[in-house]
């Protein structure tokens, strides 16, 4: 897949799409004194950064200038020492002049506190999004806070995303802190060649559906040296994902690292070539998990977990071909194939007596499951 959706924190309510347009900025309203010819500071384009006034228009003006810039490597700067309030935004790189754009986020970005304050109608599926980029760097020492407390009280079950990268390639994201997303914190969708490192992702352990990082329909994704503490999966990997490399992760609280719910409603879904290594789980409800729905088709195969440590996790190793989050699910004969799964150098203290649970289908049983040095 040659694309990947980056969307900041969960819930993007009817995004406003920011593209480099032919519309020219009015010099009377914009101070173009940026930090050099290739740096575009949002303050220079009307953003205030007091945490109270909506800074979305200032970000839009700065983005238009970056996208239209003739400099080969422009930088969009969110300066430190300021807090910027943003409504849902999407940055679209499709018509930009440069394929080497940097978002330098050193300040603090926050979402509206109340769900009713989000400026959207019914399409509230993401907050901050990036799409149609080929060559994008998102980095800095800043914090992106979705202020999800009031969202968690709602019964909404939508797969909303806070920070989303989609339909993009050659994207790296580094150094940022993500906090309290209404739902998923970061989503990589329909993208390829994505590299995430040195991230910190935090939400209360009882916050619902606040996955740290979700990967869907994406290839060549690497996640390294990252700490994730949330109320759902630290990392979830969904349909269409392959060549995923996850290393040096601190996970917990949360639900562990999951190959996610494949085959729902009889769909054909596939995940393959996943390598998870050097991960430490702390108090998670699960550890490394593969879960598929009955009645589905496709496969989860060529997956390796190694050098894993668990500290009082409830279910450290799980394969479940009968996944059903409801009280009752109809028994079905077809199942997503699970094949060539390896576990090596696993050290565990389990919260319950059963540390390894393999629930495999009778009609399409798990095949080639290997375990070595499991303590």
Short mmCIF file of C-alpha atoms in Angstrom, two decimals, residues 56-215:
data_model
loop_
_atom_site.label_atom_id
_atom_site.label_comp_id
_atom_site.label_asym_id
_atom_site.label_seq_id
_atom_site.Cartn_x
_atom_site.Cartn_y
_atom_site.Cartn_z
CA UNK A 56 -6.82 26.87 13.54
CA UNK A 57 -6.82 29.76 11.05
CA UNK A 58 -3.25 30.70 11.94
CA UNK A 59 -2.16 27.10 11.37
CA UNK A 60 -4.00 27.09 8.05
CA UNK A 61 -2.27 30.26 6.86
CA UNK A 62 1.13 28.92 7.88
CA UNK A 63 0.43 25.63 6.09
CA UNK A 64 -0.63 27.36 2.88
CA UNK A 65 2.65 29.26 2.93
CA UNK A 66 4.70 26.12 3.56
CA UNK A 67 2.93 24.17 0.83
CA UNK A 68 3.32 26.98 -1.71
CA UNK A 69 6.92 27.73 -0.76
CA UNK A 70 9.62 27.35 -3.40
CA UNK A 71 12.25 26.44 -0.79
CA UNK A 72 13.27 22.78 -1.13
CA UNK A 73 12.90 21.91 2.60
CA UNK A 74 10.39 24.17 4.36
CA UNK A 75 9.65 23.87 8.09
CA UNK A 76 6.27 24.41 9.75
CA UNK A 77 7.11 25.60 13.28
CA UNK A 78 4.95 25.27 16.39
CA UNK A 79 7.14 27.14 18.92
CA UNK A 80 7.79 26.12 22.51
CA UNK A 81 6.34 27.98 25.45
CA UNK A 82 2.88 28.30 23.85
CA UNK A 83 -0.35 26.28 23.97
CA UNK A 84 -2.37 26.17 20.75
CA UNK A 85 -6.06 25.28 20.65
CA UNK A 86 -7.03 23.51 17.42
CA UNK A 87 -10.25 22.37 15.83
CA UNK A 88 -9.99 19.29 13.56
CA UNK A 89 -7.50 19.92 10.77
CA UNK A 90 -6.15 17.97 7.83
CA UNK A 91 -2.87 18.88 6.14
CA UNK A 92 -2.90 17.72 2.52
CA UNK A 93 0.47 17.49 0.78
CA UNK A 94 -0.84 16.53 -2.65
CA UNK A 95 -0.09 19.82 -4.42
CA UNK A 96 2.87 21.05 -2.37
CA UNK A 97 6.04 22.15 -4.12
CA UNK A 98 8.40 20.28 -1.76
CA UNK A 99 8.62 16.58 -0.99
CA UNK A 100 10.76 17.21 2.09
CA UNK A 101 8.56 19.06 4.59
CA UNK A 102 9.21 19.24 8.34
CA UNK A 103 6.66 19.85 11.07
CA UNK A 104 8.70 21.03 14.07
CA UNK A 105 6.35 20.79 17.06
CA UNK A 106 7.96 22.15 20.22
CA UNK A 107 4.89 23.76 21.77
CA UNK A 108 1.69 22.26 23.15
CA UNK A 109 -1.36 21.52 21.00
CA UNK A 110 -4.74 20.88 22.62
CA UNK A 111 -8.20 19.90 21.40
CA UNK A 112 -11.45 21.53 22.59
CA UNK A 113 -12.38 20.23 26.03
CA UNK A 114 -16.04 19.43 25.41
CA UNK A 115 -17.29 17.18 22.59
CA UNK A 116 -19.95 19.80 21.82
CA UNK A 117 -17.19 22.33 21.09
CA UNK A 118 -15.78 20.28 18.21
CA UNK A 119 -16.68 22.03 14.98
CA UNK A 120 -18.03 19.14 12.96
CA UNK A 121 -21.39 17.64 12.12
CA UNK A 122 -21.47 13.84 12.03
CA UNK A 123 -18.00 12.92 10.73
CA UNK A 124 -16.00 13.04 13.94
CA UNK A 125 -13.41 10.38 13.13
CA UNK A 126 -10.13 12.23 13.53
CA UNK A 127 -8.58 15.37 14.98
CA UNK A 128 -5.30 16.15 13.21
CA UNK A 129 -4.54 14.44 9.94
CA UNK A 130 -1.82 14.28 7.32
CA UNK A 131 -2.46 12.81 3.89
CA UNK A 132 -0.91 12.57 0.42
CA UNK A 133 2.69 13.18 1.51
CA UNK A 134 5.85 11.70 0.04
CA UNK A 135 8.63 12.91 2.32
CA UNK A 136 7.35 14.23 5.67
CA UNK A 137 9.14 14.72 9.01
CA UNK A 138 7.11 15.32 12.17
CA UNK A 139 9.34 15.93 15.15
CA UNK A 140 10.00 17.97 18.25
CA UNK A 141 9.75 18.10 22.03
CA UNK A 142 6.10 19.20 22.08
CA UNK A 143 2.93 17.64 23.46
CA UNK A 144 -0.33 16.87 21.65
CA UNK A 145 -3.19 16.55 24.12
CA UNK A 146 -6.64 15.42 22.96
CA UNK A 147 -8.34 16.32 26.28
CA UNK A 148 -10.42 13.17 26.02
CA UNK A 149 -11.90 13.04 29.53
CA UNK A 150 -15.40 14.03 28.42
CA UNK A 151 -15.28 11.77 25.37
CA UNK A 152 -14.59 8.73 27.55
CA UNK A 153 -17.93 9.23 29.31
CA UNK A 154 -19.82 8.76 26.04
CA UNK A 155 -20.99 5.38 24.74
CA UNK A 156 -19.59 6.03 21.24
CA UNK A 157 -17.80 2.99 19.78
CA UNK A 158 -16.45 4.60 16.59
CA UNK A 159 -12.83 3.94 15.62
CA UNK A 160 -11.87 7.55 15.97
CA UNK A 161 -8.29 8.72 15.61
CA UNK A 162 -6.46 11.61 17.17
CA UNK A 163 -3.34 11.97 15.04
CA UNK A 164 -3.55 10.25 11.70
CA UNK A 165 -1.20 9.68 8.80
CA UNK A 166 -2.88 8.38 5.69
CA UNK A 167 -2.24 7.76 2.00
CA UNK A 168 1.39 8.79 2.47
CA UNK A 169 4.88 7.37 2.18
CA UNK A 170 8.34 8.13 3.53
CA UNK A 171 7.10 9.64 6.77
CA UNK A 172 8.96 9.78 10.06
CA UNK A 173 7.67 10.93 13.42
CA UNK A 174 10.01 11.45 16.36
CA UNK A 175 10.25 12.75 19.91
CA UNK A 176 6.67 13.89 20.55
CA UNK A 177 4.38 13.22 23.51
CA UNK A 178 0.72 12.30 22.93
CA UNK A 179 -1.76 12.50 25.79
CA UNK A 180 -5.42 11.73 26.52
CA UNK A 181 -6.78 11.18 23.05
CA UNK A 182 -10.57 10.78 22.87
CA UNK A 183 -10.00 7.40 21.18
CA UNK A 184 -6.95 6.10 19.24
CA UNK A 185 -3.90 8.30 19.74
CA UNK A 186 -2.04 7.66 16.48
CA UNK A 187 -3.18 5.84 13.33
CA UNK A 188 -1.06 4.86 10.32
CA UNK A 189 -3.42 3.93 7.49
CA UNK A 190 -3.02 3.23 3.78
CA UNK A 191 0.64 4.19 3.89
CA UNK A 192 4.10 2.82 3.34
CA UNK A 193 7.58 3.43 4.72
CA UNK A 194 6.60 4.94 8.05
CA UNK A 195 9.13 5.28 10.88
CA UNK A 196 8.12 6.23 14.44
CA UNK A 197 10.65 6.55 17.25
CA UNK A 198 11.15 8.05 20.72
CA UNK A 199 7.46 8.71 21.26
CA UNK A 200 5.61 8.87 24.58
CA UNK A 201 1.89 8.04 24.59
CA UNK A 202 -0.14 8.36 27.79
CA UNK A 203 -3.76 7.99 28.91
CA UNK A 204 -5.35 6.53 32.05
CA UNK A 205 -5.56 2.76 32.23
CA UNK A 206 -9.35 2.93 32.39
CA UNK A 207 -9.79 5.21 29.36
CA UNK A 208 -11.76 3.25 26.71
CA UNK A 209 -10.51 2.55 23.17
CA UNK A 210 -7.42 4.73 23.55
CA UNK A 211 -5.02 2.56 21.53
CA UNK A 212 -1.51 3.97 21.43
CA UNK A 213 -0.68 3.25 17.78
CA UNK A 214 -2.94 1.56 15.23
CA UNK A 215 -1.66 0.23 11.88
#
